[in-house]
PDB file of C-alpha atoms and ligand atoms in Angstrom:
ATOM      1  CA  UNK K 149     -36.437  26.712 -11.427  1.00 96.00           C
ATOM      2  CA  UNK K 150     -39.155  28.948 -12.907  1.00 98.00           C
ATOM      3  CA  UNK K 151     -38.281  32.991 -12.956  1.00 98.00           C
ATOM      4  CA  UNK K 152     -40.635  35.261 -13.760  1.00 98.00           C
ATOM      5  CA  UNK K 153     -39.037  37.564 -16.333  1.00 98.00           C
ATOM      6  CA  UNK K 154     -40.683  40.553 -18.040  1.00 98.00           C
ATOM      7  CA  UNK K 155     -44.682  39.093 -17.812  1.00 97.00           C
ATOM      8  CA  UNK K 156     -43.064  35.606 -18.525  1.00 97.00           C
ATOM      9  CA  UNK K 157     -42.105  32.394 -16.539  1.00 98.00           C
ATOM     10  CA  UNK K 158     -38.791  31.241 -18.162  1.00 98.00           C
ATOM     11  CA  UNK K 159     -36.590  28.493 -17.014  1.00 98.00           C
ATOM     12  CA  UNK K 160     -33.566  29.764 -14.963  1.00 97.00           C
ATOM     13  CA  UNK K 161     -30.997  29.123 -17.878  1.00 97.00           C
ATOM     14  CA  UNK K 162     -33.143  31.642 -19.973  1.00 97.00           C
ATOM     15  CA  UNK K 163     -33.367  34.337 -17.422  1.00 98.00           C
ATOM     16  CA  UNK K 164     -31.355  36.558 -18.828  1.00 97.00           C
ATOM     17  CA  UNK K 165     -30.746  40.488 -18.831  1.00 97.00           C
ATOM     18  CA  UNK K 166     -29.578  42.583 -21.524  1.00 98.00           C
ATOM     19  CA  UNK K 167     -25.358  44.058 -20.982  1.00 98.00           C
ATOM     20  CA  UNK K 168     -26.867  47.248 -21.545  1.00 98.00           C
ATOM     21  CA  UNK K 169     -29.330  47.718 -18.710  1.00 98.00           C
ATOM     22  CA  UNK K 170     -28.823  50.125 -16.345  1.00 98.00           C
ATOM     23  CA  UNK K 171     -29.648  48.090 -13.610  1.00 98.00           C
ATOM     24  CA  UNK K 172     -26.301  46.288 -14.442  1.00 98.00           C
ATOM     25  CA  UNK K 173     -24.163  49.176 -15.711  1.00 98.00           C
ATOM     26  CA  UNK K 174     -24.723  51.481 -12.660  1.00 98.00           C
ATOM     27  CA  UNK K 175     -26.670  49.695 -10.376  1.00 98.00           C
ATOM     28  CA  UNK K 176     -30.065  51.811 -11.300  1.00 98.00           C
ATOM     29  CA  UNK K 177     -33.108  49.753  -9.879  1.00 98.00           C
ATOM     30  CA  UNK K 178     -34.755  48.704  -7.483  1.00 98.00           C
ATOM     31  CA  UNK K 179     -35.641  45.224  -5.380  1.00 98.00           C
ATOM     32  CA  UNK K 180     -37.686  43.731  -3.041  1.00 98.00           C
ATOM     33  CA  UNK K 181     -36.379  40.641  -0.626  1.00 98.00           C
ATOM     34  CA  UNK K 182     -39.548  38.943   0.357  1.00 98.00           C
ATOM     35  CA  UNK K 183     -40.299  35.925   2.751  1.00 98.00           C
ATOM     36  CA  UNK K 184     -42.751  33.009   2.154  1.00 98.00           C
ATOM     37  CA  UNK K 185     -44.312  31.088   5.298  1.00 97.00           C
ATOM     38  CA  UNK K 186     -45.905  27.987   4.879  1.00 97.00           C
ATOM     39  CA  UNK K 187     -47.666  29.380   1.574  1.00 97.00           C
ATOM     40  CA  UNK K 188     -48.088  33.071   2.922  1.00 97.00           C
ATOM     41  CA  UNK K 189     -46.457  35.724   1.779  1.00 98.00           C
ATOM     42  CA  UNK K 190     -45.326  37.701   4.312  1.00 98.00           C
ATOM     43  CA  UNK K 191     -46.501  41.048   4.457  1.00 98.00           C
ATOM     44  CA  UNK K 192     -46.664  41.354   1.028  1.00 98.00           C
ATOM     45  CA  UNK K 193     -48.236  44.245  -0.078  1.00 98.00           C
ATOM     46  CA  UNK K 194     -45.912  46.623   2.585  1.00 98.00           C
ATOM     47  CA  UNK K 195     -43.369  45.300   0.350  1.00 98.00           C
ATOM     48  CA  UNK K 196     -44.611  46.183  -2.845  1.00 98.00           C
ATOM     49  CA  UNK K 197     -45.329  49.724  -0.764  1.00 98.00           C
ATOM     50  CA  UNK K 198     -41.667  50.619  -0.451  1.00 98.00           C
ATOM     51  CA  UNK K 199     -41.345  49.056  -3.814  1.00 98.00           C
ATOM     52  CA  UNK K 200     -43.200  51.710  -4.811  1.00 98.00           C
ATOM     53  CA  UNK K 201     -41.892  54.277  -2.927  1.00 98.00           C
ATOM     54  CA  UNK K 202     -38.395  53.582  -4.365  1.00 98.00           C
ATOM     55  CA  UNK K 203     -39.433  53.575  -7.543  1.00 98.00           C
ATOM     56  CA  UNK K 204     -40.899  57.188  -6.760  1.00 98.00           C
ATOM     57  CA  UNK K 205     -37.507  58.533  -5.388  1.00 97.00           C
ATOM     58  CA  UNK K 206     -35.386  57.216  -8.050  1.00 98.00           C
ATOM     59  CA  UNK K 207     -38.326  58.691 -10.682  1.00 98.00           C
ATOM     60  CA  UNK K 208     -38.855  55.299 -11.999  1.00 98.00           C
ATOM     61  CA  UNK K 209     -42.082  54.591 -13.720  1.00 98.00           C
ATOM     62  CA  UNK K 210     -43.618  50.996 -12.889  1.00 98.00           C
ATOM     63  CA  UNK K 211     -46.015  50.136 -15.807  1.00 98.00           C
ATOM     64  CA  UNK K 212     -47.167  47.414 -13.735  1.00 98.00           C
ATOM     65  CA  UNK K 213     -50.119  47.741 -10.627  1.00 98.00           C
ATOM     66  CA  UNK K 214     -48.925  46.583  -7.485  1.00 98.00           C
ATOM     67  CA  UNK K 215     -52.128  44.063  -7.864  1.00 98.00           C
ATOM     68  CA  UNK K 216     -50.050  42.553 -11.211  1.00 98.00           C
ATOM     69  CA  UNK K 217     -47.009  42.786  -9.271  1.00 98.00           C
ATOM     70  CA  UNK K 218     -48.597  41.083  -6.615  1.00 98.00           C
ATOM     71  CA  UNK K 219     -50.351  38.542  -8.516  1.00 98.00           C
ATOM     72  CA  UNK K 220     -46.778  37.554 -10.442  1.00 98.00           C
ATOM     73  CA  UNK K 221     -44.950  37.065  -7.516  1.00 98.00           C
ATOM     74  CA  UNK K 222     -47.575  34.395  -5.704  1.00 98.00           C
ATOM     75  CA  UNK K 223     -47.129  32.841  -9.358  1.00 98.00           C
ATOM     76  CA  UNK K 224     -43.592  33.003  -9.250  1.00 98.00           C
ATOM     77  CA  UNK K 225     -43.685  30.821  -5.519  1.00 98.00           C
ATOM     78  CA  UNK K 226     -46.481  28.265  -7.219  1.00 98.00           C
ATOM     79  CA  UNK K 227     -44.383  27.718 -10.198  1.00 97.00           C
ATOM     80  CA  UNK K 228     -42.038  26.302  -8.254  1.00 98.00           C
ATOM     81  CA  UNK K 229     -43.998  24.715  -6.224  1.00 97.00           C
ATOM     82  CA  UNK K 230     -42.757  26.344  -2.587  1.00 97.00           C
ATOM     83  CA  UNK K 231     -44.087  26.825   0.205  1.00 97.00           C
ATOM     84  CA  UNK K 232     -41.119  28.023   2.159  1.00 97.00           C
ATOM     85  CA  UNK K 233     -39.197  30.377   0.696  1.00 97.00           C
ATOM     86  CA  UNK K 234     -37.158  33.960  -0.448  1.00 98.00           C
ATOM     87  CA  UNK K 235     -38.743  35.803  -3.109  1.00 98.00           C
ATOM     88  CA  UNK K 236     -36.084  38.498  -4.730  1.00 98.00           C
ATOM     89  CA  UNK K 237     -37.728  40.793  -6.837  1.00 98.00           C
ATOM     90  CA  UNK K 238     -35.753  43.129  -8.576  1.00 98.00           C
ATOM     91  CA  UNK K 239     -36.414  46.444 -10.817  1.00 98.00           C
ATOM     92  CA  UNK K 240     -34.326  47.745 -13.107  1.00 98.00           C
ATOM     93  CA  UNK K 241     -34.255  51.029 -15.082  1.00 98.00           C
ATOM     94  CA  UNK K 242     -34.223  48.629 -18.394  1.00 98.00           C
ATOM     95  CA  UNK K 243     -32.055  49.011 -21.750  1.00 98.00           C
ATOM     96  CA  UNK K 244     -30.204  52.085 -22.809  1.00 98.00           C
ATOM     97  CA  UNK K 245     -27.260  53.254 -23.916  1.00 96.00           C
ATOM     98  CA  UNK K 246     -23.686  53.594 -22.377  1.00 97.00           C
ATOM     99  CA  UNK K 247     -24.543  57.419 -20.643  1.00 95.00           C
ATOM    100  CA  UNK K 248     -26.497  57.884 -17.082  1.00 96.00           C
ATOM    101  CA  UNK K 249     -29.255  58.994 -18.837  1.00 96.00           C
ATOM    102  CA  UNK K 250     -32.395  56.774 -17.197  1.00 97.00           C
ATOM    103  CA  UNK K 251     -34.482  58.576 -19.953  1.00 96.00           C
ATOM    104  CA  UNK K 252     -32.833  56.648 -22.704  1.00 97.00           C
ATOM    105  CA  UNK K 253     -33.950  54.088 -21.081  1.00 98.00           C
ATOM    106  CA  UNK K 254     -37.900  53.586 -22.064  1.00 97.00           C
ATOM    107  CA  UNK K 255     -38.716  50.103 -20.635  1.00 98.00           C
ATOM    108  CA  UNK K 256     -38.255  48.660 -17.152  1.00 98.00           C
ATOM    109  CA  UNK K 257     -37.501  45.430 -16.457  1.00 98.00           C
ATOM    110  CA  UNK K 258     -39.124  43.321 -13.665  1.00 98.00           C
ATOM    111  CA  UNK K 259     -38.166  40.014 -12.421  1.00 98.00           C
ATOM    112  CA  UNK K 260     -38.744  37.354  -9.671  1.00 98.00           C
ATOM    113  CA  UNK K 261     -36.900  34.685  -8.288  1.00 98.00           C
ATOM    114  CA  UNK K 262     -38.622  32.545  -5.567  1.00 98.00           C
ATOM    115  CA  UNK K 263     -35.858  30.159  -4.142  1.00 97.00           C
ATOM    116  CA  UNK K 264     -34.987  28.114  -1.467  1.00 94.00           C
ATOM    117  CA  UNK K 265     -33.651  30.346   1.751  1.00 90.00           C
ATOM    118  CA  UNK K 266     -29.909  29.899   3.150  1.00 86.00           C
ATOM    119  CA  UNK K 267     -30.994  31.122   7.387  1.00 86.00           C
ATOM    120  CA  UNK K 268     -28.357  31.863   9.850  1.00 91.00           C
ATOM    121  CA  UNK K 269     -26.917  28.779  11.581  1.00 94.00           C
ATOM    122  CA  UNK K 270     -29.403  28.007  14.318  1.00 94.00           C
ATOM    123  CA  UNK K 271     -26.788  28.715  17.109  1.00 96.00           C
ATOM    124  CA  UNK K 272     -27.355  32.412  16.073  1.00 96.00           C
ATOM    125  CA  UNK K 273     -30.410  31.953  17.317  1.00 95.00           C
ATOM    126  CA  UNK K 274     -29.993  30.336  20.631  1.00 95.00           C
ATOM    127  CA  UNK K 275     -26.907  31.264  21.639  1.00 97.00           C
ATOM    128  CA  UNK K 276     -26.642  34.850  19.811  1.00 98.00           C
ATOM    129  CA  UNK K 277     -23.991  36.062  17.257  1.00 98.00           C
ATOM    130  CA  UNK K 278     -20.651  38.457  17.528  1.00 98.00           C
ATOM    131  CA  UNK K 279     -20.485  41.428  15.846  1.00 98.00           C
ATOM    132  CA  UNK K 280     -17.976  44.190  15.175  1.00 98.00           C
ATOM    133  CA  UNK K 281     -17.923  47.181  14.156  1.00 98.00           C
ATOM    134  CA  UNK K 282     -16.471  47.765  11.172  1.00 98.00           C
ATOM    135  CA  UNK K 283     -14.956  51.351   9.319  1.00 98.00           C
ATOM    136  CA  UNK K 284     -17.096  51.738   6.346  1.00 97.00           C
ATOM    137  CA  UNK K 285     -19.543  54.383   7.025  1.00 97.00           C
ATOM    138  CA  UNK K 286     -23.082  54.305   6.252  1.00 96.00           C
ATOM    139  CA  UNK K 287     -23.430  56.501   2.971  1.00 93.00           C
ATOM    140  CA  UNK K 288     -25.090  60.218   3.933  1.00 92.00           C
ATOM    141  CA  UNK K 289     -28.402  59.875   3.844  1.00 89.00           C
ATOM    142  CA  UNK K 290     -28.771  63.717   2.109  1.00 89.00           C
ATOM    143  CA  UNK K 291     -26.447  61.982  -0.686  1.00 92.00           C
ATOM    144  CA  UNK K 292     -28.862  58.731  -1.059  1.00 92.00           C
ATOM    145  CA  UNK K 293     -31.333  57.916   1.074  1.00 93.00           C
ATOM    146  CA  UNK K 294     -30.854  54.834   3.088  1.00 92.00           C
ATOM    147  CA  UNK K 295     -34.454  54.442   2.495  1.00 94.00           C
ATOM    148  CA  UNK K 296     -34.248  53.798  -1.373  1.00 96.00           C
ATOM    149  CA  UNK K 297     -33.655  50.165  -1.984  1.00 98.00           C
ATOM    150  CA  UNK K 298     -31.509  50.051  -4.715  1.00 98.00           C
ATOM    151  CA  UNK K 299     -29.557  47.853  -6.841  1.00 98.00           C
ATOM    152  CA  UNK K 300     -26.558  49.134  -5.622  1.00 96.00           C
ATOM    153  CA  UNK K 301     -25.487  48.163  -2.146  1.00 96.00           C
ATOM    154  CA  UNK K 302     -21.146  48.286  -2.426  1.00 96.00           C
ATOM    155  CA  UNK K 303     -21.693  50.395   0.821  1.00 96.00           C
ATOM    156  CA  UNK K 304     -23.179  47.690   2.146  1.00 97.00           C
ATOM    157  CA  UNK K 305     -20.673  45.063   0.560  1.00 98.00           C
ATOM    158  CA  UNK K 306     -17.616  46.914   1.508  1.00 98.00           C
ATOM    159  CA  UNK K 307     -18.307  46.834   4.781  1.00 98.00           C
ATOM    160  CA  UNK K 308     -19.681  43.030   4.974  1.00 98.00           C
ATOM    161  CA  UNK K 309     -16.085  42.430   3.515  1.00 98.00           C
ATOM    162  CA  UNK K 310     -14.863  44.444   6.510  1.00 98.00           C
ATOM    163  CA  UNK K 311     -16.825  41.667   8.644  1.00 98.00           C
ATOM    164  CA  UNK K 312     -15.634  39.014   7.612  1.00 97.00           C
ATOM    165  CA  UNK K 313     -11.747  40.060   7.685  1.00 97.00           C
ATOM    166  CA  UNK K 314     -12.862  40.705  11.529  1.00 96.00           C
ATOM    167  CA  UNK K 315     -14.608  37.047  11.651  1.00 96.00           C
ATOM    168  CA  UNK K 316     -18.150  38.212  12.310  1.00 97.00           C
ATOM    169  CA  UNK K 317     -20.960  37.358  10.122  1.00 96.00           C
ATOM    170  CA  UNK K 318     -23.013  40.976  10.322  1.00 98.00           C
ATOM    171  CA  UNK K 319     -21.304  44.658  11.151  1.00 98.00           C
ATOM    172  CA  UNK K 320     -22.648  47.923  12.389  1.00 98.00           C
ATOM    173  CA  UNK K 321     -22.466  50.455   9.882  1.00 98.00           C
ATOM    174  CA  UNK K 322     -22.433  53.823  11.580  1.00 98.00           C
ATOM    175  CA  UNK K 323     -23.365  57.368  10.203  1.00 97.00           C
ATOM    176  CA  UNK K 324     -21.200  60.104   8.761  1.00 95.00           C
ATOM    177  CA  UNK K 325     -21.219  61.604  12.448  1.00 96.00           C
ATOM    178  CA  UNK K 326     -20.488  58.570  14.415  1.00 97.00           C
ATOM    179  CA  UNK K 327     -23.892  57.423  14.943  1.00 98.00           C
ATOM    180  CA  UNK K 328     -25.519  53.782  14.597  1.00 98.00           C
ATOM    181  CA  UNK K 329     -27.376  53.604  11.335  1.00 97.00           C
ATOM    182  CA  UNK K 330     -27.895  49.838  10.825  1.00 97.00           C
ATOM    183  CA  UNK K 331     -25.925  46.550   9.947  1.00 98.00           C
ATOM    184  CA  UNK K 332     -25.203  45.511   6.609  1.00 98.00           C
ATOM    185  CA  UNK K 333     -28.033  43.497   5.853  1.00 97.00           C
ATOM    186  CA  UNK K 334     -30.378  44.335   8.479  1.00 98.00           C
ATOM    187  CA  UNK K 335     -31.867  47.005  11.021  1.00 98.00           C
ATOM    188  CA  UNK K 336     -30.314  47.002  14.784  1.00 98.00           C
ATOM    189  CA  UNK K 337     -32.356  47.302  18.162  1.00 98.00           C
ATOM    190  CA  UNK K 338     -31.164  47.074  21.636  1.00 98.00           C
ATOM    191  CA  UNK K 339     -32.865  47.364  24.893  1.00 98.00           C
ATOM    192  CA  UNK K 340     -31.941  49.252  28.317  1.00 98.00           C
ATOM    193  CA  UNK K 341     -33.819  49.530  31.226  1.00 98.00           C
ATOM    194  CA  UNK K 342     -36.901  47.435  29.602  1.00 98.00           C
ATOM    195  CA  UNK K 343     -36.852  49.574  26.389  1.00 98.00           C
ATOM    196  CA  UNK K 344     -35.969  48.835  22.881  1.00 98.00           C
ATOM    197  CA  UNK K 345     -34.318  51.679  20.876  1.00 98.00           C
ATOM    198  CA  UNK K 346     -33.386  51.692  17.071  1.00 98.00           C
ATOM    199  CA  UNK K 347     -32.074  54.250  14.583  1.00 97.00           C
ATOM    200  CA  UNK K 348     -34.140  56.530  12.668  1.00 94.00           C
ATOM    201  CA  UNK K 349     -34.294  56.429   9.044  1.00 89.00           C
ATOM    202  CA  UNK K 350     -32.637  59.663   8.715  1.00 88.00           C
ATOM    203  CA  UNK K 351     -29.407  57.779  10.587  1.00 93.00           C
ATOM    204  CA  UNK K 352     -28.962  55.743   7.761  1.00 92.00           C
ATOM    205  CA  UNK K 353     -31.742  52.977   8.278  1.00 94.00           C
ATOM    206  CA  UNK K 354     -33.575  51.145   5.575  1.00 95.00           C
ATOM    207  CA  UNK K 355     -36.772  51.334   6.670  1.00 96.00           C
ATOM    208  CA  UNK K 356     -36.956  47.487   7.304  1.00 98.00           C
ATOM    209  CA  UNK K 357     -40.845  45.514   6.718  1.00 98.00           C
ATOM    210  CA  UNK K 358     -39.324  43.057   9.772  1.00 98.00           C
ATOM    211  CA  UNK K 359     -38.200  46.430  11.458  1.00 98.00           C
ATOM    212  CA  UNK K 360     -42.139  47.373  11.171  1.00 98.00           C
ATOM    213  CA  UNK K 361     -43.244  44.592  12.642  1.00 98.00           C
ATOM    214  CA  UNK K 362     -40.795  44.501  15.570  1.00 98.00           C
ATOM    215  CA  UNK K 363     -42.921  48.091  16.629  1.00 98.00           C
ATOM    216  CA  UNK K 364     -46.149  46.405  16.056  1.00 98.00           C
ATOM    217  CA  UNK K 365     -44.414  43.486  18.371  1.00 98.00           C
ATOM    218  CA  UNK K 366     -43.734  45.944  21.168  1.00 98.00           C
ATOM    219  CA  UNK K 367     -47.476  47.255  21.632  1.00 98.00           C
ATOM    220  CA  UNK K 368     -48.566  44.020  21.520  1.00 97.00           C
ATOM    221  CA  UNK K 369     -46.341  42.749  23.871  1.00 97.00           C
ATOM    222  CA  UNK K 370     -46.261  46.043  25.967  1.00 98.00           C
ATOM    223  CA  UNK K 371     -42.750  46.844  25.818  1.00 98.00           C
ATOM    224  CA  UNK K 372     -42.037  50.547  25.332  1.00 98.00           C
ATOM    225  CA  UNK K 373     -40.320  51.547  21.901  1.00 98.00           C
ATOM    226  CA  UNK K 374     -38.719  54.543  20.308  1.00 98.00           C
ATOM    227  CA  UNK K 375     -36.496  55.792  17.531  1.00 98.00           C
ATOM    228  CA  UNK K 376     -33.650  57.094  19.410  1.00 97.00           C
ATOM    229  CA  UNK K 377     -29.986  58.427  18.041  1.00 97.00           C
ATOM    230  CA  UNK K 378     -27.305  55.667  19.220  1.00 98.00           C
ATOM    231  CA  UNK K 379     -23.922  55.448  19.355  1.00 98.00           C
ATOM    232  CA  UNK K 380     -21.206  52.509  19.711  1.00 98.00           C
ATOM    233  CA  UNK K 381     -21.503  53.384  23.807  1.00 98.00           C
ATOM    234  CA  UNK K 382     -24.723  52.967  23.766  1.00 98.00           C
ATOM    235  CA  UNK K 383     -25.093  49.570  22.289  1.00 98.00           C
ATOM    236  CA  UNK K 384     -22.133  48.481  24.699  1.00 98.00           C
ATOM    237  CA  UNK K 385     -24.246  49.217  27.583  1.00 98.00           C
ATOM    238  CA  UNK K 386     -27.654  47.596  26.575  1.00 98.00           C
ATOM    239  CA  UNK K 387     -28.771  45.136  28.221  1.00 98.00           C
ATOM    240  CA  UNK K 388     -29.796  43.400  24.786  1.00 98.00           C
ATOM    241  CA  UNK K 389     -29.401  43.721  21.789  1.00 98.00           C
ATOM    242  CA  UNK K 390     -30.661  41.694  18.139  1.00 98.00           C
ATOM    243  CA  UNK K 391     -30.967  43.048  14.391  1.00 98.00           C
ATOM    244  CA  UNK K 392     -33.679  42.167  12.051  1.00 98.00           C
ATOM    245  CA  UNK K 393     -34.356  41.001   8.792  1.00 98.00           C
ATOM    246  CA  UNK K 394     -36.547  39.351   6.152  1.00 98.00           C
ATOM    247  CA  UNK K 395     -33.994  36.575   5.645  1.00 96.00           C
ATOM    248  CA  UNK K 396     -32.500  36.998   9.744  1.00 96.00           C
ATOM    249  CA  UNK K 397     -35.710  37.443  11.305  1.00 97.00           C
ATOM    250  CA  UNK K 398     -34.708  38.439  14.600  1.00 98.00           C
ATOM    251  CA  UNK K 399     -31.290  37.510  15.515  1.00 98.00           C
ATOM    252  CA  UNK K 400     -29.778  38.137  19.462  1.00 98.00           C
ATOM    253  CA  UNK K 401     -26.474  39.917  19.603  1.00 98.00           C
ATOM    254  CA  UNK K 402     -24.265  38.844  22.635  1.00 98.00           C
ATOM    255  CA  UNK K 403     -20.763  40.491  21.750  1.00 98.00           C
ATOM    256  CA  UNK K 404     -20.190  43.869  19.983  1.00 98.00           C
ATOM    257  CA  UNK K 405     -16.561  45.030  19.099  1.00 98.00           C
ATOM    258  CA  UNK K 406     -15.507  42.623  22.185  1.00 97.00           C
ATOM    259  CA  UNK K 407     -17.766  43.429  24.438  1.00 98.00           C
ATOM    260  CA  UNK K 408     -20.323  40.972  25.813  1.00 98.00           C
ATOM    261  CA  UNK K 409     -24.312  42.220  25.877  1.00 98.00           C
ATOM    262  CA  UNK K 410     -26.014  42.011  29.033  1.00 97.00           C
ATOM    263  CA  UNK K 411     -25.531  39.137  30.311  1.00 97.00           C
ATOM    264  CA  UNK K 412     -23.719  37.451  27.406  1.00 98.00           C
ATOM    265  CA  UNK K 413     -27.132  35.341  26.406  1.00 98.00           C
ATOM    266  CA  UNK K 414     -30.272  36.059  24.464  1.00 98.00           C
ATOM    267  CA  UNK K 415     -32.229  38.676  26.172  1.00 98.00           C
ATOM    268  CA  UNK K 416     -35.489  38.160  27.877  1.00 98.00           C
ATOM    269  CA  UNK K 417     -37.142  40.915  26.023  1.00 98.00           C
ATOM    270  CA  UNK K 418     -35.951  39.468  22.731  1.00 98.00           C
ATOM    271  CA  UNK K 419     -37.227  35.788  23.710  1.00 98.00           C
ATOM    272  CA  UNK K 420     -40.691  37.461  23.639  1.00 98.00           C
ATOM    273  CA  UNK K 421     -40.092  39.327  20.732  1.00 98.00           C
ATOM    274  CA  UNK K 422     -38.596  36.148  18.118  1.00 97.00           C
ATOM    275  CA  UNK K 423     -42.288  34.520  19.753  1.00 97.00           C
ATOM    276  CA  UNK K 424     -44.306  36.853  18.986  1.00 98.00           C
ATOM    277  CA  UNK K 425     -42.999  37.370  15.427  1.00 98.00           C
ATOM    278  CA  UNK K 426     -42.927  33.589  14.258  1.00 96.00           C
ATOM    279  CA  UNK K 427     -46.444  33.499  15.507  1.00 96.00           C
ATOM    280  CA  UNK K 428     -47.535  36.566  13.336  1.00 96.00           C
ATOM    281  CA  UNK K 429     -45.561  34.965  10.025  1.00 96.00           C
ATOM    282  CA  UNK K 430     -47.665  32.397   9.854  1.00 93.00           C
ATOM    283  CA  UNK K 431     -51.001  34.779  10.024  1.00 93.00           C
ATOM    284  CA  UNK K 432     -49.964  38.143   8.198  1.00 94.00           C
ATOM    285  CA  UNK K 433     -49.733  37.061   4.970  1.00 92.00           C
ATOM    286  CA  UNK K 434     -51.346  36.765   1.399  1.00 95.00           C
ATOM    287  CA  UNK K 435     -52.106  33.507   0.588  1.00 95.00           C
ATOM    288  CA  UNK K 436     -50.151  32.072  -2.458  1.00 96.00           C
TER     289      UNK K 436
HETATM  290  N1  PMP V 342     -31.054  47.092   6.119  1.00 95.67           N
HETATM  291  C1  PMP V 342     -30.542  46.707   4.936  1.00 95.67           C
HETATM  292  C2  PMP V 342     -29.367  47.441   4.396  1.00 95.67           C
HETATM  293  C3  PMP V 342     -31.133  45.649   4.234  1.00 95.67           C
HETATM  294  O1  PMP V 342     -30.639  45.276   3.040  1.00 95.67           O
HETATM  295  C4  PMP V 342     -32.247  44.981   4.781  1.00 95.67           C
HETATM  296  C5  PMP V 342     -32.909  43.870   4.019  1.00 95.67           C
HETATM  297  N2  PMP V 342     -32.092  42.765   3.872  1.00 95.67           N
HETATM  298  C6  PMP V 342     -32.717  45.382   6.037  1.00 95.67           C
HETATM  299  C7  PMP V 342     -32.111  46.466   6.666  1.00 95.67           C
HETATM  300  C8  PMP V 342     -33.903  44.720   6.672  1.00 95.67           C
HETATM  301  O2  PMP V 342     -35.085  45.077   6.000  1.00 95.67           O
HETATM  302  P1  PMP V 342     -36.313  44.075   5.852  1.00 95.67           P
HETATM  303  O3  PMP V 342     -36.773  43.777   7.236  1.00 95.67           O
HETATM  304  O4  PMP V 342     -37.311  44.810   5.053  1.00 95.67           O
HETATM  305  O5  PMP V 342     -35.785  42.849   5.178  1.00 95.67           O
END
């Protein structure tokens, strides 16, 4: 496997990062997770957007245009000679010393890995997944904004651990005041009375590129939807309910903390959603 490592494609054995950079030593950076369709990149340069905007928030200066950025990562999935993929592309404050200080830092590092993708089992899909869930709260987003997608995700870890011990694959991470800010991986939507609801940002959401789309979905389709505060009642009562992801897609829930969704099954707002959105993979993307 090729990476591309600081303006370079090096094999994967010589893709290496320095012990001193601070993406490593405190988790200062910043990434990407990016799908590949049939040799489009999906949505692409909304990606490189929030790059950007992360960058911004964590005062992080990219020496690179997002048209170089761009341009590396279609490389990155050519090099390797996929079509079908995960691109990870990560951002890290670079080498400095062993302070906090990002400005002994000078030089950011920038890498891409464009792999293979491990997807859900594809009983997720039809059937729906289980979730719980789980105590870990959602970090406040006044403290770090859930929109900054950073290197460091133990928040998010701790409480996937907290999954698993429960035997469910994803959890709902709620807010510092008991609301539902989003799973551990991806964003949450459910649906009542023909509506779909999801968290804010300011709840603790990422604001997901597949979360994005699902809104663009809805008009299309002609299903109202809103950003609505949600708690753990509110989400046993919907009628449906799925999360969303660039490596999930759009996943049905059926169970939460015990109790079944709706009717137990994949929701018939959802069927038209998971439709809709592996029709517009294929045609909103930048050709590799
Ligand atoms: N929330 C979190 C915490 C995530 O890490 C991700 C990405 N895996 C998402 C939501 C979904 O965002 P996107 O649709 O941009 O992949």
């Amino acid at each position: 496997m090729k990476i591309y490592l600081d303006g370079k494609f090096v094999d994967s054995a010589e893709a290496k990062v320095s012990v001193f950079d601070h993406g490593l030593l405190y988790g200062d950076g910043i990434f990407e997770g990016i799908r590949l369709y049939k040799g489009n990149v999906f949505r692409l340069d909304a990606h490189l957007e929030r790059l950007e905007y992360s960058a911004k928030a964590i005062l992080l200066k990219m020496p690179w245009s997002r048209q170089e950025i761009a341009n590396a990562t279609c490389e990155a999935c050519r090099q390797n000679g996929l079509q079908d993929g995960y691109i990870r592309l990560v951002v890290t404050r670079g080498v400095g010393d062993l302070g906090l200080s990002p400005w002994l830092c000078p030089t950011p590092s920038i890498f891409i890995i464009a792999d293979k993708i491990n997807l859900y089992p594809a009983e997720y899909y039809t059937k729906g997944m289980e979730i719980v869930t789980v105590p870990t709260r959602r970090v406040n987003s006044a403290a770090f904004s859930p929109a900054i997608k950073s290197l460091n995700y133990l928040n998010n870890i701790l409480a996937k651990i907290e999954a698993r011990q429960f035997g469910a694959p994803e959890a709902i991470m709620l807010n510092d005041q008991g609301y539902v800010g989003e799973c551990t991986g991806d964003n949450i939507f459910m649906v009542h009375k023909g509506k779909i609801l999801t968290p804010c940002a300011q709840q603790g959401a990422l604001k997901g590129i597949t979360r994005d789309t699902i809104f663009d979905i809805a008009q299309e389709i002609g299903v109202p939807i809103e950003e609505h505060d949600l708690t753990r009642y509110d989400l046993w009562n919907a009628d449906e309910c799925f999360l969303t992801g660039t490596a999930a897609e759009a996943v049905p829930v059926v169970k939460l903390d015990g109790r079944q969704i709706g009717a137990g099954t994949p929701g018939p707002i959802f069927a038209r959603v998971l439709e809709a959105f592996r029709r517009r993979v294929l045609t909103e993307g930048t050709r590799i």
